[in-house]
Tab-separated table of C-alpha atoms in Angstrom:
chain	number	residue	atom	x	y	z
J	1	MET	CA	0.663	0.942	-20.507
J	2	LEU	CA	2.246	-0.394	-17.330
J	3	ALA	CA	4.719	1.853	-15.576
J	4	TYR	CA	6.969	0.867	-12.686
J	5	VAL	CA	7.977	3.454	-10.102
J	6	GLY	CA	10.725	2.983	-7.530
J	7	ILE	CA	10.003	4.571	-4.150
J	8	GLY	CA	12.534	5.265	-1.407
J	9	SER	CA	12.966	7.286	1.775
J	10	ASN	CA	15.366	7.405	4.707
J	11	ARG	CA	14.158	10.545	6.524
J	12	ASP	CA	11.135	11.731	8.477
J	13	GLY	CA	9.552	8.322	9.079
J	14	PRO	CA	10.627	6.474	5.934
J	15	ALA	CA	7.907	3.789	5.994
J	16	VAL	CA	5.242	6.470	6.417
J	17	GLN	CA	6.749	8.475	3.541
J	18	VAL	CA	6.704	5.424	1.251
J	19	GLU	CA	3.108	4.593	2.182
J	20	ARG	CA	2.030	8.195	1.571
J	21	ALA	CA	3.748	8.101	-1.820
J	22	LEU	CA	1.879	4.894	-2.693
J	23	ALA	CA	-1.397	6.588	-1.737
J	24	GLU	CA	-0.558	9.626	-3.892
J	25	LEU	CA	0.401	7.406	-6.824
J	26	ALA	CA	-2.894	5.516	-6.479
J	27	ARG	CA	-4.694	8.821	-7.104
J	28	LEU	CA	-3.109	8.900	-10.578
J	29	GLY	CA	-4.488	5.528	-11.644
J	30	PRO	CA	-4.801	1.842	-10.825
J	31	LEU	CA	-1.865	0.704	-8.746
J	32	ARG	CA	-0.342	-2.400	-7.230
J	33	GLY	CA	2.394	-1.947	-4.638
J	34	SER	CA	5.142	-4.288	-3.492
J	35	CYS	CA	6.003	-5.030	0.098
J	36	LEU	CA	8.181	-2.503	1.877
J	37	TYR	CA	11.879	-3.348	1.989
J	38	ARG	CA	14.612	-2.059	4.280
J	39	SER	CA	17.907	-1.477	2.483
J	40	GLU	CA	21.420	-0.280	3.112
J	41	PRO	CA	22.175	3.144	1.634
J	42	TRP	CA	23.548	2.939	-1.901
J	43	GLY	CA	26.411	5.189	-2.877
J	44	ARG	CA	27.072	6.585	0.605
J	45	GLY	CA	26.911	4.481	3.750
J	46	ASP	CA	27.058	7.147	6.480
J	47	GLN	CA	23.295	7.679	6.634
J	48	PRO	CA	20.167	5.843	7.831
J	49	TRP	CA	18.911	2.775	5.994
J	50	PHE	CA	16.203	3.300	3.390
J	51	VAL	CA	12.694	1.954	3.087
J	52	ASN	CA	11.941	1.034	-0.529
J	53	ALA	CA	9.045	-0.280	-2.588
J	54	VAL	CA	7.958	-0.459	-6.210
J	55	ALA	CA	4.568	0.519	-7.620
J	56	GLU	CA	3.104	-0.972	-10.776
J	57	MET	CA	0.733	1.539	-12.361
J	58	ALA	CA	-1.580	1.587	-15.343
J	59	CYS	CA	-0.933	4.857	-17.170
J	60	GLU	CA	-2.558	5.964	-20.413
J	61	ARG	CA	-0.715	9.284	-20.536
J	62	PRO	CA	2.826	9.920	-21.827
J	63	ALA	CA	5.871	9.107	-19.699
J	64	ARG	CA	6.651	12.834	-19.429
J	65	TRP	CA	3.261	13.419	-17.760
J	66	LEU	CA	3.940	10.710	-15.165
J	67	PHE	CA	7.503	11.935	-14.589
J	68	GLU	CA	6.219	15.455	-13.840
J	69	ARG	CA	3.647	14.059	-11.391
J	70	LEU	CA	6.377	12.081	-9.617
J	71	GLN	CA	8.449	15.237	-9.190
J	72	ALA	CA	5.398	17.112	-7.858
J	73	ILE	CA	4.774	14.361	-5.268
J	74	GLU	CA	8.439	14.558	-4.208
J	75	ARG	CA	8.244	18.349	-3.815
J	76	ALA	CA	5.009	18.110	-1.808
J	77	ALA	CA	6.774	15.684	0.559
J	78	GLY	CA	9.603	18.186	1.072
J	79	ARG	CA	12.174	16.803	-1.375
J	80	THR	CA	14.776	19.248	-2.626
J	81	ARG	CA	17.349	18.550	-5.330
J	82	GLU	CA	20.160	20.585	-3.761
J	83	GLY	CA	22.991	18.957	-1.886
J	84	ASP	CA	24.472	15.481	-1.957
J	85	ARG	CA	23.140	13.356	-4.825
J	86	TRP	CA	23.507	10.173	-2.754
J	87	GLY	CA	22.563	11.739	0.588
J	88	PRO	CA	19.504	11.245	2.801
J	89	ARG	CA	16.151	12.128	1.298
J	90	VAL	CA	12.607	12.398	2.492
J	91	LEU	CA	11.271	10.873	-0.742
J	92	ASP	CA	12.734	9.614	-3.988
J	93	LEU	CA	10.464	8.538	-6.854
J	94	ASP	CA	12.104	7.051	-9.941
J	95	LEU	CA	10.332	6.156	-13.168
J	96	LEU	CA	11.972	2.769	-13.673
J	97	LEU	CA	10.110	1.423	-16.690
J	98	PHE	CA	7.315	2.695	-18.913
J	99	GLY	CA	6.063	-0.234	-20.953
J	100	ASP	CA	8.893	-1.209	-23.262
J	101	GLN	CA	9.665	2.397	-24.146
J	102	ARG	CA	13.205	3.714	-24.286
J	103	ILE	CA	13.513	7.440	-23.605
J	104	ASP	CA	16.767	9.397	-23.571
J	105	GLN	CA	16.245	13.056	-22.699
J	106	PRO	CA	18.415	15.334	-20.543
J	107	ASP	CA	16.110	15.041	-17.513
J	108	LEU	CA	14.316	11.748	-18.225
J	109	VAL	CA	15.927	8.418	-19.069
J	110	VAL	CA	13.765	5.288	-19.257
J	111	PRO	CA	14.513	2.565	-18.384
J	112	HIS	CA	16.145	4.087	-15.342
J	113	PRO	CA	19.866	3.776	-16.108
J	114	ARG	CA	20.756	1.997	-12.846
J	115	PHE	CA	17.631	0.001	-12.001
J	116	ALA	CA	19.104	-3.349	-13.121
J	117	ARG	CA	22.143	-2.922	-10.833
J	118	ARG	CA	20.287	-2.227	-7.587
J	119	ARG	CA	18.997	-4.974	-5.328
J	120	PHE	CA	16.708	-2.520	-3.509
J	121	VAL	CA	14.895	-1.950	-6.824
J	122	LEU	CA	14.995	-5.461	-8.282
J	123	ALA	CA	13.735	-7.270	-5.142
J	124	PRO	CA	10.406	-5.399	-4.941
J	125	LEU	CA	10.118	-5.294	-8.749
J	126	ALA	CA	10.569	-9.084	-8.928
J	127	GLU	CA	7.813	-9.463	-6.341
J	128	LEU	CA	5.389	-7.668	-8.680
J	129	ALA	CA	6.616	-8.757	-12.117
J	130	PRO	CA	9.286	-11.484	-12.077
J	131	GLU	CA	8.934	-12.215	-15.809
J	132	LEU	CA	8.977	-8.564	-16.889
J	133	GLU	CA	11.761	-7.972	-19.412
J	134	ASP	CA	14.258	-5.157	-19.242
J	135	PRO	CA	13.815	-3.406	-22.632
J	136	VAL	CA	17.592	-2.984	-22.923
J	137	SER	CA	19.042	-6.385	-21.958
J	138	ARG	CA	15.844	-8.373	-22.744
J	139	GLN	CA	16.396	-10.314	-19.506
J	140	ALA	CA	13.612	-11.071	-17.050
J	141	VAL	CA	13.677	-9.188	-13.747
J	142	ARG	CA	13.968	-12.455	-11.774
J	143	ARG	CA	17.102	-13.331	-13.767
J	144	LEU	CA	18.602	-9.866	-13.308
J	145	LEU	CA	18.051	-10.255	-9.560
J	146	SER	CA	19.483	-13.783	-9.367
J	147	GLU	CA	22.635	-12.759	-11.261
J	148	LEU	CA	23.077	-9.406	-9.541
J	149	ASP	CA	26.468	-8.519	-8.087
J	150	ASP	CA	25.299	-6.016	-5.466
J	151	PRO	CA	26.502	-6.655	-1.898
J	152	GLY	CA	23.930	-4.262	-0.417
J	153	ARG	CA	21.595	-5.839	2.121
J	154	VAL	CA	17.874	-5.700	1.416
J	155	GLU	CA	15.318	-7.087	3.878
J	156	LYS	CA	11.609	-7.555	3.222
J	157	MET	CA	9.627	-5.748	5.925
J	158	ARG	CA	5.886	-6.011	5.330
J	159	ARG	CA	3.005	-5.127	3.077
J	160	PRO	CA	2.065	-1.451	3.004
J	161	GLY	CA	-0.790	-0.676	5.359
J	162	GLY	CA	-3.473	1.972	5.205
J	163	VAL	CA	-2.846	2.916	1.597
J	164	SER	CA	-6.186	4.240	0.442
J	165	GLY	CA	-6.886	3.942	-3.237
J	166	SER	CA	-4.466	1.106	-3.922
J	167	ALA	CA	-5.805	-1.880	-5.787
J	168	PRO	CA	-6.606	-4.627	-3.307
J	169	ARG	CA	-4.883	-7.956	-3.763
J	170	GLN	CA	-6.980	-11.083	-3.924
J	171	ARG	CA	-6.693	-13.061	-0.735
J	172	ARG	CA	-7.526	-16.705	-0.322
J	173	PRO	CA	-10.145	-17.485	2.288
J	174	ALA	CA	-8.659	-18.553	5.584
J	175	ARG	CA	-8.379	-22.315	5.927
J	176	PRO	CA	-9.840	-23.841	9.027
J	177	GLU	CA	-7.191	-25.044	11.414
J	178	VAL	CA	-6.788	-28.788	11.480
J	179	ALA	CA	-5.578	-30.421	14.641
J	180	THR	CA	-2.663	-32.747	14.074
J	181	ARG	CA	-1.357	-35.431	16.376
């Protein structure tokens, strides 16, 4: 089963926090990570910008198992759940999608109820799986992104670096430079 996890941070070296989270997620199973994105805060603008990414993971265990591991990774990074819901955070891990499952429990809702309305989630998700369908609307991620009415700015930064355990991407061999006149 493929699971998609949204990753975000805007405290304590956000890019480092996101890369550490990707490394921790890779310990749970095969993983492919998006580029890192810089995004305006959603819900409350008087805080630092976020760094976001999405991880695509192969997971043979139940969604509940993965959800509990995500919360443990957040706690290990110093995340607390007290205070402002939309305030700054050292690490935020959201289970966005878990195959085509729909789960509605008090503490776990899949698909994530707001993933299709957030550019900072859809941009990295579209990078990994543009044709993936939202189990609720049955629309492809690329279409959700193209039709999104979210004024928040999202800027692609770079590929994650130094993430041990992540599945390497295939790279084309470098082409020799050809002199042009």
